[in-house]
PDB file of C-alpha atoms and ligand atoms in Angstrom:
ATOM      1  CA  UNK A 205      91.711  79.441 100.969  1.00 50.00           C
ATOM      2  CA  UNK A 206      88.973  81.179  99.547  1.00 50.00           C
ATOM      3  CA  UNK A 207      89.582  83.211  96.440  1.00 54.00           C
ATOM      4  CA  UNK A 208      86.496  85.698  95.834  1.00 57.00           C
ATOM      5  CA  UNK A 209      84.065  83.833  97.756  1.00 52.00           C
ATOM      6  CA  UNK A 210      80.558  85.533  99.312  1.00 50.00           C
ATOM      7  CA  UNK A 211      80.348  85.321 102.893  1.00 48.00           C
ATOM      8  CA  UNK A 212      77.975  86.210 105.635  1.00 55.00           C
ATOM      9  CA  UNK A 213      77.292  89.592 106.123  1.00 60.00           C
ATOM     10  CA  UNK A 214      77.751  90.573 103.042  1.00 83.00           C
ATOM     11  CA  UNK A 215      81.845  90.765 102.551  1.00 94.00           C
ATOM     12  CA  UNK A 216      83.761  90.025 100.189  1.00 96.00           C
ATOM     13  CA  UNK A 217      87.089  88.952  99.787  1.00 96.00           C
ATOM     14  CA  UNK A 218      89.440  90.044  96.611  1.00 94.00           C
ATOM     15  CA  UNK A 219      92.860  88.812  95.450  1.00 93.00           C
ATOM     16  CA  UNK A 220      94.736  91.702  94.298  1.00 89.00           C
ATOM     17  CA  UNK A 221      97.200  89.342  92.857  1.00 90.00           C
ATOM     18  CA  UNK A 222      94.575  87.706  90.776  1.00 90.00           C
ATOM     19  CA  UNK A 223      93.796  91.652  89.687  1.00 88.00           C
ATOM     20  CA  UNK A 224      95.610  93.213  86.081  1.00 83.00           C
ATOM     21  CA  UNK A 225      96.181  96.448  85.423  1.00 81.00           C
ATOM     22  CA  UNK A 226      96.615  99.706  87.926  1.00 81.00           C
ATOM     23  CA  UNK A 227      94.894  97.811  90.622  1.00 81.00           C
ATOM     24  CA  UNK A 228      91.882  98.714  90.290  1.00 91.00           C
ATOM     25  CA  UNK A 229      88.738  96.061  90.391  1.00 93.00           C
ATOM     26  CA  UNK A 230      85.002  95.909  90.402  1.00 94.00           C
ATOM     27  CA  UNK A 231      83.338  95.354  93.550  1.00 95.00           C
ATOM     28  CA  UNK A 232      81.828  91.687  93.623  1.00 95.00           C
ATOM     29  CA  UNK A 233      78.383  92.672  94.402  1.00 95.00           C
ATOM     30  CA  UNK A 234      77.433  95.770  92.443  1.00 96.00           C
ATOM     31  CA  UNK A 235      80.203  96.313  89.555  1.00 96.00           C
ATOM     32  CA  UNK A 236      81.263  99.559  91.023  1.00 96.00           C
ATOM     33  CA  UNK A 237      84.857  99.928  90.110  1.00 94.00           C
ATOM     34  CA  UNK A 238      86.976 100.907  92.988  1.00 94.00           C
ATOM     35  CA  UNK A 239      90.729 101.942  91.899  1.00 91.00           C
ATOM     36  CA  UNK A 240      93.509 102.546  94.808  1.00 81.00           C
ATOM     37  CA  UNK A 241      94.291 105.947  93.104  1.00 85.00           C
ATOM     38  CA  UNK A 242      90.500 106.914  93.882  1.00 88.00           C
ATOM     39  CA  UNK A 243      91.039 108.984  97.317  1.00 85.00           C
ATOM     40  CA  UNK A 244      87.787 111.035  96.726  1.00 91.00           C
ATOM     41  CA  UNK A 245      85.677 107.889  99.354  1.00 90.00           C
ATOM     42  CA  UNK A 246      82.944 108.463  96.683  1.00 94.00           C
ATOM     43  CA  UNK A 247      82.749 105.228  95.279  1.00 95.00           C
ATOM     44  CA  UNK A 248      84.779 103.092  98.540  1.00 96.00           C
ATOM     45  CA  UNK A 249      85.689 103.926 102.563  1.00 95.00           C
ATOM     46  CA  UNK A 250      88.491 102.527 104.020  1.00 93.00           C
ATOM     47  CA  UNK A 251      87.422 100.675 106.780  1.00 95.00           C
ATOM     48  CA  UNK A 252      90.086  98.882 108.152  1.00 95.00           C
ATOM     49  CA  UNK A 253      94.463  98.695 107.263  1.00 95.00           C
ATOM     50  CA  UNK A 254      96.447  95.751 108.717  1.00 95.00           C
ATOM     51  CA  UNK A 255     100.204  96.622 108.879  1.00 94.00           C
ATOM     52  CA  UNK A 256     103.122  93.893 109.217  1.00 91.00           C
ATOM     53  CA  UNK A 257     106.585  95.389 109.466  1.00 91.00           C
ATOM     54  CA  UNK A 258     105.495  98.692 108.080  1.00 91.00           C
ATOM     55  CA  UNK A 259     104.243  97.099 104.655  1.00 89.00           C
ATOM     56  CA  UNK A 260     100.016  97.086 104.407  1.00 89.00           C
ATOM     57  CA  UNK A 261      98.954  93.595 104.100  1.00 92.00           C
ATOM     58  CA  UNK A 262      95.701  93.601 104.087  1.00 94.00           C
ATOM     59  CA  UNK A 263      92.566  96.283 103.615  1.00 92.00           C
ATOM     60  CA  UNK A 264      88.906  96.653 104.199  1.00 95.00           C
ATOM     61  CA  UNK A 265      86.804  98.591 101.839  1.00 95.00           C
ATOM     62  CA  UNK A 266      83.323  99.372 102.024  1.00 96.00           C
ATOM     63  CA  UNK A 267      81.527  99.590  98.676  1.00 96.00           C
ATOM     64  CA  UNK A 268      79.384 103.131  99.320  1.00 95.00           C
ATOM     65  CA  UNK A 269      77.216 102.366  96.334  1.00 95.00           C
ATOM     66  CA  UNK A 270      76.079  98.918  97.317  1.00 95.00           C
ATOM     67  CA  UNK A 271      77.427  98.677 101.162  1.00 95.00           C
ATOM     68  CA  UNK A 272      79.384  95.487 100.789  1.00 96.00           C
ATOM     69  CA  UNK A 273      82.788  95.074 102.413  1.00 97.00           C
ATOM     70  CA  UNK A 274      85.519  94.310 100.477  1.00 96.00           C
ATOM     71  CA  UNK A 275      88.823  92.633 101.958  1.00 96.00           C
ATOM     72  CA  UNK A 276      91.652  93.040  99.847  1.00 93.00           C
ATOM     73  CA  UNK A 277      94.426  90.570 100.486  1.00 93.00           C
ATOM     74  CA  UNK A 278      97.705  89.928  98.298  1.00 90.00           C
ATOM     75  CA  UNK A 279      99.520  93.070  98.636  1.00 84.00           C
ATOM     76  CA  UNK A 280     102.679  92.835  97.063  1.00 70.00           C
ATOM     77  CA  UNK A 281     105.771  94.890  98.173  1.00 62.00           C
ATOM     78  CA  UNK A 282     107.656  97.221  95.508  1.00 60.00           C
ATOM     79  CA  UNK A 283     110.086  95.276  94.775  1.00 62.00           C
ATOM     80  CA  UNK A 284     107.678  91.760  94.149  1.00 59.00           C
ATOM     81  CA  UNK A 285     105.336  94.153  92.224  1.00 57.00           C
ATOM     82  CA  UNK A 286     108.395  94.877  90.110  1.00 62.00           C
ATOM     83  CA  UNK A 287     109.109  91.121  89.549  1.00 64.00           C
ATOM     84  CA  UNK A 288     105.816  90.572  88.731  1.00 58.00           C
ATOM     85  CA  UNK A 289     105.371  92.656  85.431  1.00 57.00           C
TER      86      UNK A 289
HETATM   87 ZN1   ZN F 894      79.319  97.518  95.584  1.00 55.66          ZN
END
C-alpha cells in the first residue's frame, strides 16, 4: 500500500488518517492547501466521491492551481473520528 506516493499522470494519493488537525492538507505537488471546509472550488474540484453503505470512502480532488489529482483515502466515520482524538 502506497502512502503518498507520485504516480503516472500526475495523481496523488493522500492518507487523511496520516493528516492532523481540521483535515485540511497541502497538495503534494504545489503546496496549495486544500481544507474540506473550503466549498468555494477555488483552490480544489471534486472530481470523483466513492460511497459504501452511505459513508464516503474515498475522494478525488483536482488541485486547480497546479492540476494534479488528489485521491483522498482513510475516511473515518463519526464515531472512529471521535475515538481517534
Ligand atoms: Zn497543486
Amino acid at each position: 500500500m502506497r502512502k503518498t506516493a507520485t504516480e503516472k499522470g500526475g495523481t496523488y494519493t493522500v492518507d487523511l488518517t496520516k493528516i492532523d488537525g481540521d483535515g485540511a492538507f497541502q497538495c503534494p505537488k504545489c503546496g496549495a492547501i486544500i481544507s474540506p471546509e473550503d466549498e468555494t472550488e477555488e483552490v480544489y474540484a471534486i472530481v470523483e466521491t466513492k460511497v459504501k453503505k452511505d459513508e464516503l470512502t474515498e475522494l478525488t480532488l483536482k488541485c486547480n492551481q497546479c492540476g494534479s489529482k488528489i485521491r483522498l483515502t482513510g475516511f473515518l466515520s463519526p464515531s472512529e473520528e471521535a475515538r481517534h482524538k
